[in-house]
Amino acid sequence: MNYNDITESVILLTKETGLFLKSMTGKITEGMIETKGQMDFVTDVDKKTEQLLLDGLALIIPESGFIAEEGTYTHRGSVYNWIVDPLDGTTNFIHGVSPFCISIALMENEELVIGVIYDPIRDECFSAFKNGPARLNGKTFTTSKRNSLNQALVATGFPYTDFSLVDAYMGSFRELMECTHGIRRLGSAAVDLAYVACGRYDAFWEYHLKPWDVAAGIVIIKQAGGMVSDFHGGNNYLFGETFVATNSLIHEEFLNVLKKYF
Ligand code: IPD
Ligand code: CA
Ligand code: CA
């Protein structure tokens, strides 16, 4: 398997499909929106985008299967599976706010080997593959070199559908508000992870995330020199729903804050 060639094909596919997403920006009407759960929305555009992406990915690796948010295809491949969020940041998209993105990862057996995140509005494509460089529009990058929380800009996602850990979350939020340069909430977890990877942010945390929110970002952050874990520093971060990403230098300090609340 040539990861570099596959990554280039996925980048082309996300850019083509991103044109469709961009063309639909600001055109979402009430009739195009469905409610999946409390404050959890999906539009016709999420579904159409997923169809376009999965059809394209099936051509890139014919024997592959899918874990895709909108469930367009659900069959699993014996070795290769794509993990796809066709539109991460749907709420932003519905309201005509940026950012939103396409997020695609390839899993080989149980290992994530390719990640691509494409923001069609800024035309920014973040990508990486196993043992390769992390890139933004072809240019190599690394995570930031800030080595203490008091120099860090951190990002998060607010709880919006699962409030079971909201008190613990608010405790960590308050402490991080007081001991960092600031906290940002853009509304797309995949874009947040891309920004940690390329050093715009130094860290990110959120609970109740799904594999398609984080899979591509995990590959890109690791290849850029960063670190990911669950809230307890463990490896249950892809399916485990609590997620921390840092530039690696402040990972322990960040976990020490979370430990007090979770
Ligand atoms: C959501 C976004 C958001 C995050 C949520 C995700 P969606 O994904 O990434 O930033 O806070 O947890 O579910 O629903 O827009 O694909
Ligand atoms: Ca998502
Ligand atoms: Ca989505």
PDB file of C-alpha atoms and ligand atoms in Angstrom:
ATOM      1  CA  MET A   1       0.000   0.000   0.000  1.00  0.00           C
ATOM      2  CA  ASN A   2       1.530   3.328  -1.069  1.00  0.00           C
ATOM      3  CA  TYR A   3       0.216   5.711   1.594  1.00  0.00           C
ATOM      4  CA  ASN A   4       1.545   8.785  -0.204  1.00  0.00           C
ATOM      5  CA  ASP A   5      -0.346   8.010  -3.447  1.00  0.00           C
ATOM      6  CA  ILE A   6      -3.536   7.121  -1.577  1.00  0.00           C
ATOM      7  CA  THR A   7      -3.292  10.358   0.426  1.00  0.00           C
ATOM      8  CA  GLU A   8      -2.921  12.384  -2.784  1.00  0.00           C
ATOM      9  CA  SER A   9      -6.044  10.714  -4.231  1.00  0.00           C
ATOM     10  CA  VAL A  10      -8.006  11.462  -1.053  1.00  0.00           C
ATOM     11  CA  ILE A  11      -6.847  15.097  -1.149  1.00  0.00           C
ATOM     12  CA  LEU A  12      -8.120  15.440  -4.746  1.00  0.00           C
ATOM     13  CA  LEU A  13     -11.450  13.878  -3.767  1.00  0.00           C
ATOM     14  CA  THR A  14     -11.912  16.184  -0.752  1.00  0.00           C
ATOM     15  CA  LYS A  15     -11.116  19.236  -2.879  1.00  0.00           C
ATOM     16  CA  GLU A  16     -13.613  18.259  -5.589  1.00  0.00           C
ATOM     17  CA  THR A  17     -16.297  17.457  -3.016  1.00  0.00           C
ATOM     18  CA  GLY A  18     -15.426  20.596  -1.061  1.00  0.00           C
ATOM     19  CA  LEU A  19     -16.517  22.640  -4.111  1.00  0.00           C
ATOM     20  CA  PHE A  20     -20.020  21.202  -3.673  1.00  0.00           C
ATOM     21  CA  LEU A  21     -20.014  22.063   0.053  1.00  0.00           C
ATOM     22  CA  LYS A  22     -18.818  25.576  -0.704  1.00  0.00           C
ATOM     23  CA  SER A  23     -21.472  26.048  -3.382  1.00  0.00           C
ATOM     24  CA  MET A  24     -24.180  25.160  -0.836  1.00  0.00           C
ATOM     25  CA  THR A  25     -22.936  27.572   1.843  1.00  0.00           C
ATOM     26  CA  GLY A  26     -25.649  30.028   2.865  1.00  0.00           C
ATOM     27  CA  LYS A  27     -28.293  28.086   0.901  1.00  0.00           C
ATOM     28  CA  ILE A  28     -29.657  25.860   3.673  1.00  0.00           C
ATOM     29  CA  THR A  29     -33.405  26.160   4.169  1.00  0.00           C
ATOM     30  CA  GLU A  30     -35.470  24.727   7.061  1.00  0.00           C
ATOM     31  CA  GLY A  31     -36.777  21.906   4.865  1.00  0.00           C
ATOM     32  CA  MET A  32     -33.218  20.625   4.341  1.00  0.00           C
ATOM     33  CA  ILE A  33     -32.522  20.160   8.072  1.00  0.00           C
ATOM     34  CA  GLU A  34     -33.362  17.059  10.129  1.00  0.00           C
ATOM     35  CA  THR A  35     -32.895  16.646  13.889  1.00  0.00           C
ATOM     36  CA  LYS A  36     -30.965  13.463  14.807  1.00  0.00           C
ATOM     37  CA  GLY A  37     -31.065  14.106  18.572  1.00  0.00           C
ATOM     38  CA  GLN A  38     -31.117  17.007  21.013  1.00  0.00           C
ATOM     39  CA  MET A  39     -29.279  19.867  19.238  1.00  0.00           C
ATOM     40  CA  ASP A  40     -27.861  17.323  16.774  1.00  0.00           C
ATOM     41  CA  PHE A  41     -28.636  18.189  13.179  1.00  0.00           C
ATOM     42  CA  VAL A  42     -28.061  16.754   9.731  1.00  0.00           C
ATOM     43  CA  THR A  43     -28.788  18.362   6.369  1.00  0.00           C
ATOM     44  CA  ASP A  44     -29.341  17.026   2.869  1.00  0.00           C
ATOM     45  CA  VAL A  45     -25.879  18.416   2.152  1.00  0.00           C
ATOM     46  CA  ASP A  46     -24.226  16.175   4.824  1.00  0.00           C
ATOM     47  CA  LYS A  47     -25.850  13.157   3.178  1.00  0.00           C
ATOM     48  CA  LYS A  48     -25.072  14.122  -0.421  1.00  0.00           C
ATOM     49  CA  THR A  49     -21.463  14.936   0.529  1.00  0.00           C
ATOM     50  CA  GLU A  50     -21.076  11.567   2.251  1.00  0.00           C
ATOM     51  CA  GLN A  51     -22.415   9.771  -0.836  1.00  0.00           C
ATOM     52  CA  LEU A  52     -19.937  11.592  -3.110  1.00  0.00           C
ATOM     53  CA  LEU A  53     -17.016  10.872  -0.769  1.00  0.00           C
ATOM     54  CA  LEU A  54     -17.798   7.204  -0.188  1.00  0.00           C
ATOM     55  CA  ASP A  55     -18.277   6.552  -3.911  1.00  0.00           C
ATOM     56  CA  GLY A  56     -14.874   8.157  -4.542  1.00  0.00           C
ATOM     57  CA  LEU A  57     -13.133   6.321  -1.670  1.00  0.00           C
ATOM     58  CA  ALA A  58     -14.507   2.980  -2.885  1.00  0.00           C
ATOM     59  CA  LEU A  59     -12.742   3.617  -6.198  1.00  0.00           C
ATOM     60  CA  ILE A  60      -9.444   4.400  -4.425  1.00  0.00           C
ATOM     61  CA  ILE A  61      -9.445   1.101  -2.441  1.00  0.00           C
ATOM     62  CA  PRO A  62     -12.139  -1.204  -3.874  1.00  0.00           C
ATOM     63  CA  GLU A  63     -11.973  -3.753  -1.018  1.00  0.00           C
ATOM     64  CA  SER A  64     -12.369  -1.072   1.697  1.00  0.00           C
ATOM     65  CA  GLY A  65     -15.279  -0.622   4.109  1.00  0.00           C
ATOM     66  CA  PHE A  66     -16.680   2.370   5.971  1.00  0.00           C
ATOM     67  CA  ILE A  67     -17.432   3.898   9.340  1.00  0.00           C
ATOM     68  CA  ALA A  68     -19.242   7.028   8.172  1.00  0.00           C
ATOM     69  CA  GLU A  69     -21.323   9.380  10.291  1.00  0.00           C
ATOM     70  CA  GLU A  70     -24.470   9.392   8.161  1.00  0.00           C
ATOM     71  CA  GLY A  71     -24.349   5.627   7.533  1.00  0.00           C
ATOM     72  CA  THR A  72     -24.509   5.804   3.691  1.00  0.00           C
ATOM     73  CA  TYR A  73     -22.624   2.485   3.518  1.00  0.00           C
ATOM     74  CA  THR A  74     -21.987   0.389   6.606  1.00  0.00           C
ATOM     75  CA  HIS A  75     -20.116  -2.631   5.308  1.00  0.00           C
ATOM     76  CA  ARG A  76     -16.706  -3.250   6.878  1.00  0.00           C
ATOM     77  CA  GLY A  77     -13.532  -4.161   5.011  1.00  0.00           C
ATOM     78  CA  SER A  78     -11.419  -7.009   6.369  1.00  0.00           C
ATOM     79  CA  VAL A  79      -8.244  -4.852   6.336  1.00  0.00           C
ATOM     80  CA  TYR A  80      -9.081  -1.307   5.194  1.00  0.00           C
ATOM     81  CA  ASN A  81     -11.816   0.942   6.563  1.00  0.00           C
ATOM     82  CA  TRP A  82     -12.413   4.619   5.933  1.00  0.00           C
ATOM     83  CA  ILE A  83     -13.639   6.713   8.857  1.00  0.00           C
ATOM     84  CA  VAL A  84     -15.557   9.642   7.393  1.00  0.00           C
ATOM     85  CA  ASP A  85     -17.220  12.794   8.652  1.00  0.00           C
ATOM     86  CA  PRO A  86     -18.560  14.352   5.442  1.00  0.00           C
ATOM     87  CA  LEU A  87     -19.324  17.671   7.119  1.00  0.00           C
ATOM     88  CA  ASP A  88     -17.808  18.413  10.502  1.00  0.00           C
ATOM     89  CA  GLY A  89     -19.339  21.616  11.807  1.00  0.00           C
ATOM     90  CA  THR A  90     -22.902  21.128  10.569  1.00  0.00           C
ATOM     91  CA  THR A  91     -24.300  23.709  12.999  1.00  0.00           C
ATOM     92  CA  ASN A  92     -21.845  26.304  11.659  1.00  0.00           C
ATOM     93  CA  PHE A  93     -22.768  25.307   8.102  1.00  0.00           C
ATOM     94  CA  ILE A  94     -26.516  25.671   8.765  1.00  0.00           C
ATOM     95  CA  HIS A  95     -25.940  29.177  10.145  1.00  0.00           C
ATOM     96  CA  GLY A  96     -23.565  30.199   7.359  1.00  0.00           C
ATOM     97  CA  VAL A  97     -20.618  30.409   9.776  1.00  0.00           C
ATOM     98  CA  SER A  98     -17.068  29.137   9.186  1.00  0.00           C
ATOM     99  CA  PRO A  99     -15.292  26.788   9.780  1.00  0.00           C
ATOM    100  CA  PHE A 100     -16.624  23.449   8.660  1.00  0.00           C
ATOM    101  CA  CYS A 101     -14.722  20.693   6.917  1.00  0.00           C
ATOM    102  CA  ILE A 102     -14.487  17.214   5.453  1.00  0.00           C
ATOM    103  CA  SER A 103     -12.586  14.731   7.624  1.00  0.00           C
ATOM    104  CA  ILE A 104     -11.364  11.372   6.280  1.00  0.00           C
ATOM    105  CA  ALA A 105      -9.093   8.760   7.837  1.00  0.00           C
ATOM    106  CA  LEU A 106      -7.964   5.355   6.660  1.00  0.00           C
ATOM    107  CA  MET A 107      -7.669   2.527   9.161  1.00  0.00           C
ATOM    108  CA  GLU A 108      -5.517  -0.486   8.249  1.00  0.00           C
ATOM    109  CA  ASN A 109      -6.570  -3.337  10.528  1.00  0.00           C
ATOM    110  CA  GLU A 110      -6.785  -1.435  13.857  1.00  0.00           C
ATOM    111  CA  GLU A 111      -4.219   1.261  12.977  1.00  0.00           C
ATOM    112  CA  LEU A 112      -4.971   4.751  11.644  1.00  0.00           C
ATOM    113  CA  VAL A 113      -2.595   5.296   8.719  1.00  0.00           C
ATOM    114  CA  ILE A 114      -3.912   8.300   6.727  1.00  0.00           C
ATOM    115  CA  GLY A 115      -5.708  11.502   7.719  1.00  0.00           C
ATOM    116  CA  VAL A 116      -7.062  14.327   5.532  1.00  0.00           C
ATOM    117  CA  ILE A 117      -9.014  17.370   6.746  1.00  0.00           C
ATOM    118  CA  TYR A 118     -10.221  19.925   4.186  1.00  0.00           C
ATOM    119  CA  ASP A 119     -11.731  23.335   4.966  1.00  0.00           C
ATOM    120  CA  PRO A 120     -13.278  24.464   1.652  1.00  0.00           C
ATOM    121  CA  ILE A 121     -13.819  28.088   2.683  1.00  0.00           C
ATOM    122  CA  ARG A 122     -10.165  28.758   3.552  1.00  0.00           C
ATOM    123  CA  ASP A 123      -9.063  26.208   0.936  1.00  0.00           C
ATOM    124  CA  GLU A 124      -6.846  24.566   3.563  1.00  0.00           C
ATOM    125  CA  CYS A 125      -6.044  20.886   3.254  1.00  0.00           C
ATOM    126  CA  PHE A 126      -4.258  19.244   6.205  1.00  0.00           C
ATOM    127  CA  SER A 127      -2.925  15.754   5.577  1.00  0.00           C
ATOM    128  CA  ALA A 128      -0.553  13.114   6.901  1.00  0.00           C
ATOM    129  CA  PHE A 129       0.179   9.419   6.562  1.00  0.00           C
ATOM    130  CA  LYS A 130       2.039   6.881   8.667  1.00  0.00           C
ATOM    131  CA  ASN A 131       5.789   7.610   8.734  1.00  0.00           C
ATOM    132  CA  GLY A 132       5.275  10.675   6.517  1.00  0.00           C
ATOM    133  CA  PRO A 133       5.235  14.445   7.080  1.00  0.00           C
ATOM    134  CA  ALA A 134       2.189  16.417   8.196  1.00  0.00           C
ATOM    135  CA  ARG A 135       1.302  18.974   5.529  1.00  0.00           C
ATOM    136  CA  LEU A 136      -0.913  21.993   4.942  1.00  0.00           C
ATOM    137  CA  ASN A 137      -1.537  22.476   1.208  1.00  0.00           C
ATOM    138  CA  GLY A 138       1.659  20.537   0.526  1.00  0.00           C
ATOM    139  CA  LYS A 139       3.860  22.434   2.995  1.00  0.00           C
ATOM    140  CA  THR A 140       5.292  20.478   5.954  1.00  0.00           C
ATOM    141  CA  PHE A 141       4.474  21.632   9.494  1.00  0.00           C
ATOM    142  CA  THR A 142       4.957  20.573  13.116  1.00  0.00           C
ATOM    143  CA  THR A 143       3.111  21.240  16.356  1.00  0.00           C
ATOM    144  CA  SER A 144       3.976  24.331  18.411  1.00  0.00           C
ATOM    145  CA  LYS A 145       6.978  24.514  20.724  1.00  0.00           C
ATOM    146  CA  ARG A 146       5.207  26.206  23.658  1.00  0.00           C
ATOM    147  CA  ASN A 147       6.110  24.253  26.738  1.00  0.00           C
ATOM    148  CA  SER A 148       3.802  25.534  29.445  1.00  0.00           C
ATOM    149  CA  LEU A 149       0.074  26.071  29.772  1.00  0.00           C
ATOM    150  CA  ASN A 150       0.551  29.719  30.630  1.00  0.00           C
ATOM    151  CA  GLN A 151       1.793  30.315  27.052  1.00  0.00           C
ATOM    152  CA  ALA A 152      -0.883  28.181  25.429  1.00  0.00           C
ATOM    153  CA  LEU A 153      -3.954  28.930  23.305  1.00  0.00           C
ATOM    154  CA  VAL A 154      -6.353  26.047  23.778  1.00  0.00           C
ATOM    155  CA  ALA A 155      -9.527  24.953  22.017  1.00  0.00           C
ATOM    156  CA  THR A 156     -12.546  22.972  23.074  1.00  0.00           C
ATOM    157  CA  GLY A 157     -16.030  21.871  22.095  1.00  0.00           C
ATOM    158  CA  PHE A 158     -18.859  22.723  24.476  1.00  0.00           C
ATOM    159  CA  PRO A 159     -21.227  19.978  25.616  1.00  0.00           C
ATOM    160  CA  TYR A 160     -24.424  20.352  23.572  1.00  0.00           C
ATOM    161  CA  THR A 161     -26.236  17.033  23.720  1.00  0.00           C
ATOM    162  CA  ASP A 162     -24.665  14.994  26.554  1.00  0.00           C
ATOM    163  CA  PHE A 163     -24.610  17.018  29.774  1.00  0.00           C
ATOM    164  CA  SER A 164     -23.617  14.105  32.039  1.00  0.00           C
ATOM    165  CA  LEU A 165     -20.094  15.496  32.624  1.00  0.00           C
ATOM    166  CA  VAL A 166     -20.921  19.177  32.397  1.00  0.00           C
ATOM    167  CA  ASP A 167     -19.952  20.051  35.988  1.00  0.00           C
ATOM    168  CA  ALA A 168     -16.553  18.418  35.629  1.00  0.00           C
ATOM    169  CA  TYR A 169     -16.171  20.080  32.238  1.00  0.00           C
ATOM    170  CA  MET A 170     -16.989  23.524  33.642  1.00  0.00           C
ATOM    171  CA  GLY A 171     -14.400  23.023  36.409  1.00  0.00           C
ATOM    172  CA  SER A 172     -11.687  22.291  33.852  1.00  0.00           C
ATOM    173  CA  PHE A 173     -12.944  25.129  31.638  1.00  0.00           C
ATOM    174  CA  ARG A 174     -12.649  27.646  34.440  1.00  0.00           C
ATOM    175  CA  GLU A 175      -9.158  26.555  35.439  1.00  0.00           C
ATOM    176  CA  LEU A 176      -7.918  26.562  31.833  1.00  0.00           C
ATOM    177  CA  MET A 177      -9.502  29.976  31.302  1.00  0.00           C
ATOM    178  CA  GLU A 178      -7.429  31.289  34.202  1.00  0.00           C
ATOM    179  CA  CYS A 179      -4.097  29.629  33.401  1.00  0.00           C
ATOM    180  CA  THR A 180      -3.777  29.878  29.582  1.00  0.00           C
ATOM    181  CA  HIS A 181      -3.705  32.605  26.912  1.00  0.00           C
ATOM    182  CA  GLY A 182      -7.334  31.792  26.229  1.00  0.00           C
ATOM    183  CA  ILE A 183      -9.910  29.269  25.081  1.00  0.00           C
ATOM    184  CA  ARG A 184     -11.489  29.093  21.611  1.00  0.00           C
ATOM    185  CA  ARG A 185     -14.584  27.197  20.390  1.00  0.00           C
ATOM    186  CA  LEU A 186     -14.751  27.166  16.602  1.00  0.00           C
ATOM    187  CA  GLY A 187     -17.502  24.550  16.184  1.00  0.00           C
ATOM    188  CA  SER A 188     -15.607  21.897  14.226  1.00  0.00           C
ATOM    189  CA  ALA A 189     -13.607  19.364  16.217  1.00  0.00           C
ATOM    190  CA  ALA A 190     -11.708  18.224  13.128  1.00  0.00           C
ATOM    191  CA  VAL A 191     -10.595  21.786  12.347  1.00  0.00           C
ATOM    192  CA  ASP A 192      -9.599  22.211  16.025  1.00  0.00           C
ATOM    193  CA  LEU A 193      -7.368  19.143  15.721  1.00  0.00           C
ATOM    194  CA  ALA A 194      -5.851  20.364  12.456  1.00  0.00           C
ATOM    195  CA  TYR A 195      -5.025  23.646  14.213  1.00  0.00           C
ATOM    196  CA  VAL A 196      -3.345  21.832  17.126  1.00  0.00           C
ATOM    197  CA  ALA A 197      -1.348  19.843  14.569  1.00  0.00           C
ATOM    198  CA  CYS A 198      -0.040  22.919  12.739  1.00  0.00           C
ATOM    199  CA  GLY A 199       0.690  24.931  15.877  1.00  0.00           C
ATOM    200  CA  ARG A 200      -2.109  27.520  15.750  1.00  0.00           C
ATOM    201  CA  TYR A 201      -3.462  25.965  18.952  1.00  0.00           C
ATOM    202  CA  ASP A 202      -1.412  24.205  21.607  1.00  0.00           C
ATOM    203  CA  ALA A 203      -4.102  21.914  22.989  1.00  0.00           C
ATOM    204  CA  PHE A 204      -7.720  20.746  22.640  1.00  0.00           C
ATOM    205  CA  TRP A 205     -10.153  18.817  24.838  1.00  0.00           C
ATOM    206  CA  GLU A 206     -13.759  17.704  24.456  1.00  0.00           C
ATOM    207  CA  TYR A 207     -15.973  14.852  25.632  1.00  0.00           C
ATOM    208  CA  HIS A 208     -18.640  12.959  23.703  1.00  0.00           C
ATOM    209  CA  LEU A 209     -16.718  12.898  20.436  1.00  0.00           C
ATOM    210  CA  LYS A 210     -17.170  10.167  17.835  1.00  0.00           C
ATOM    211  CA  PRO A 211     -14.475   8.356  15.810  1.00  0.00           C
ATOM    212  CA  TRP A 212     -15.277  10.363  12.652  1.00  0.00           C
ATOM    213  CA  ASP A 213     -14.682  13.642  14.553  1.00  0.00           C
ATOM    214  CA  VAL A 214     -11.131  12.698  15.580  1.00  0.00           C
ATOM    215  CA  ALA A 215      -9.706   9.910  13.375  1.00  0.00           C
ATOM    216  CA  ALA A 216      -8.080  12.079  10.693  1.00  0.00           C
ATOM    217  CA  GLY A 217      -6.856  14.604  13.266  1.00  0.00           C
ATOM    218  CA  ILE A 218      -5.174  11.841  15.277  1.00  0.00           C
ATOM    219  CA  VAL A 219      -2.958  10.860  12.327  1.00  0.00           C
ATOM    220  CA  ILE A 220      -2.105  14.466  11.474  1.00  0.00           C
ATOM    221  CA  ILE A 221      -1.315  15.449  15.082  1.00  0.00           C
ATOM    222  CA  LYS A 222       0.875  12.387  15.685  1.00  0.00           C
ATOM    223  CA  GLN A 223       2.827  12.896  12.455  1.00  0.00           C
ATOM    224  CA  ALA A 224       3.297  16.583  13.355  1.00  0.00           C
ATOM    225  CA  GLY A 225       4.885  15.614  16.691  1.00  0.00           C
ATOM    226  CA  GLY A 226       1.864  16.068  18.949  1.00  0.00           C
ATOM    227  CA  MET A 227       0.174  13.715  21.372  1.00  0.00           C
ATOM    228  CA  VAL A 228      -3.363  12.437  21.865  1.00  0.00           C
ATOM    229  CA  SER A 229      -5.006  10.540  24.716  1.00  0.00           C
ATOM    230  CA  ASP A 230      -8.260  10.130  26.586  1.00  0.00           C
ATOM    231  CA  PHE A 231      -8.871  12.337  29.632  1.00  0.00           C
ATOM    232  CA  HIS A 232      -6.949   9.886  31.845  1.00  0.00           C
ATOM    233  CA  GLY A 233      -3.869   9.716  29.638  1.00  0.00           C
ATOM    234  CA  GLY A 234      -4.881   6.332  28.192  1.00  0.00           C
ATOM    235  CA  ASN A 235      -5.308   4.990  24.661  1.00  0.00           C
ATOM    236  CA  ASN A 236      -9.091   4.828  24.590  1.00  0.00           C
ATOM    237  CA  TYR A 237      -9.393   7.989  22.518  1.00  0.00           C
ATOM    238  CA  LEU A 238     -10.783   6.841  19.143  1.00  0.00           C
ATOM    239  CA  PHE A 239     -13.966   5.158  20.369  1.00  0.00           C
ATOM    240  CA  GLY A 240     -13.828   6.270  24.020  1.00  0.00           C
ATOM    241  CA  GLU A 241     -15.487   9.682  23.650  1.00  0.00           C
ATOM    242  CA  THR A 242     -13.076  11.710  25.835  1.00  0.00           C
ATOM    243  CA  PHE A 243     -10.300  13.303  23.874  1.00  0.00           C
ATOM    244  CA  VAL A 244      -7.218  15.439  24.556  1.00  0.00           C
ATOM    245  CA  ALA A 245      -4.683  16.582  21.977  1.00  0.00           C
ATOM    246  CA  THR A 246      -1.609  18.693  22.634  1.00  0.00           C
ATOM    247  CA  ASN A 247       1.712  19.646  21.103  1.00  0.00           C
ATOM    248  CA  SER A 248       3.105  16.869  23.423  1.00  0.00           C
ATOM    249  CA  LEU A 249       5.174  19.336  25.498  1.00  0.00           C
ATOM    250  CA  ILE A 250       2.191  20.367  27.630  1.00  0.00           C
ATOM    251  CA  HIS A 251       0.341  17.036  27.604  1.00  0.00           C
ATOM    252  CA  GLU A 252       1.173  16.068  31.180  1.00  0.00           C
ATOM    253  CA  GLU A 253       0.398  19.538  32.514  1.00  0.00           C
ATOM    254  CA  PHE A 254      -2.937  19.512  30.659  1.00  0.00           C
ATOM    255  CA  LEU A 255      -3.864  16.058  32.014  1.00  0.00           C
ATOM    256  CA  ASN A 256      -2.980  17.230  35.541  1.00  0.00           C
ATOM    257  CA  VAL A 257      -5.690  19.889  35.219  1.00  0.00           C
ATOM    258  CA  LEU A 258      -8.265  17.402  33.876  1.00  0.00           C
ATOM    259  CA  LYS A 259      -7.412  14.905  36.642  1.00  0.00           C
ATOM    260  CA  LYS A 260      -8.768  17.325  39.231  1.00  0.00           C
ATOM    261  CA  TYR A 261     -12.251  17.318  37.663  1.00  0.00           C
ATOM    262  CA  PHE A 262     -12.839  14.032  35.776  1.00  0.00           C
TER     263      PHE A 262
HETATM  264  C1  IPD B   1     -19.544  18.291  15.797  1.00  0.00           C
HETATM  265  C2  IPD B   1     -18.456  19.329  15.713  1.00  0.00           C
HETATM  266  C3  IPD B   1     -18.394  20.148  16.994  1.00  0.00           C
HETATM  267  C4  IPD B   1     -18.200  19.288  18.190  1.00  0.00           C
HETATM  268  C5  IPD B   1     -19.228  18.179  18.238  1.00  0.00           C
HETATM  269  C6  IPD B   1     -19.259  17.391  16.938  1.00  0.00           C
HETATM  270  P1  IPD B   1     -20.793  17.583  13.508  1.00  0.00           P
HETATM  271  O1  IPD B   1     -19.588  17.493  14.623  1.00  0.00           O
HETATM  272  O2  IPD B   1     -17.204  18.732  15.524  1.00  0.00           O
HETATM  273  O3  IPD B   1     -17.323  21.052  16.996  1.00  0.00           O
HETATM  274  O4  IPD B   1     -18.291  20.068  19.348  1.00  0.00           O
HETATM  275  O5  IPD B   1     -18.912  17.327  19.318  1.00  0.00           O
HETATM  276  O6  IPD B   1     -20.277  16.414  17.004  1.00  0.00           O
HETATM  277  O7  IPD B   1     -22.024  17.096  14.170  1.00  0.00           O
HETATM  278  O8  IPD B   1     -20.867  18.979  13.072  1.00  0.00           O
HETATM  279  O9  IPD B   1     -20.274  16.654  12.464  1.00  0.00           O
HETATM  280 CA    CA B   2     -18.384  15.729  13.469  1.00  0.00          CA
HETATM  281 CA    CA B   3     -20.801  15.572  10.620  1.00  0.00          CA
END
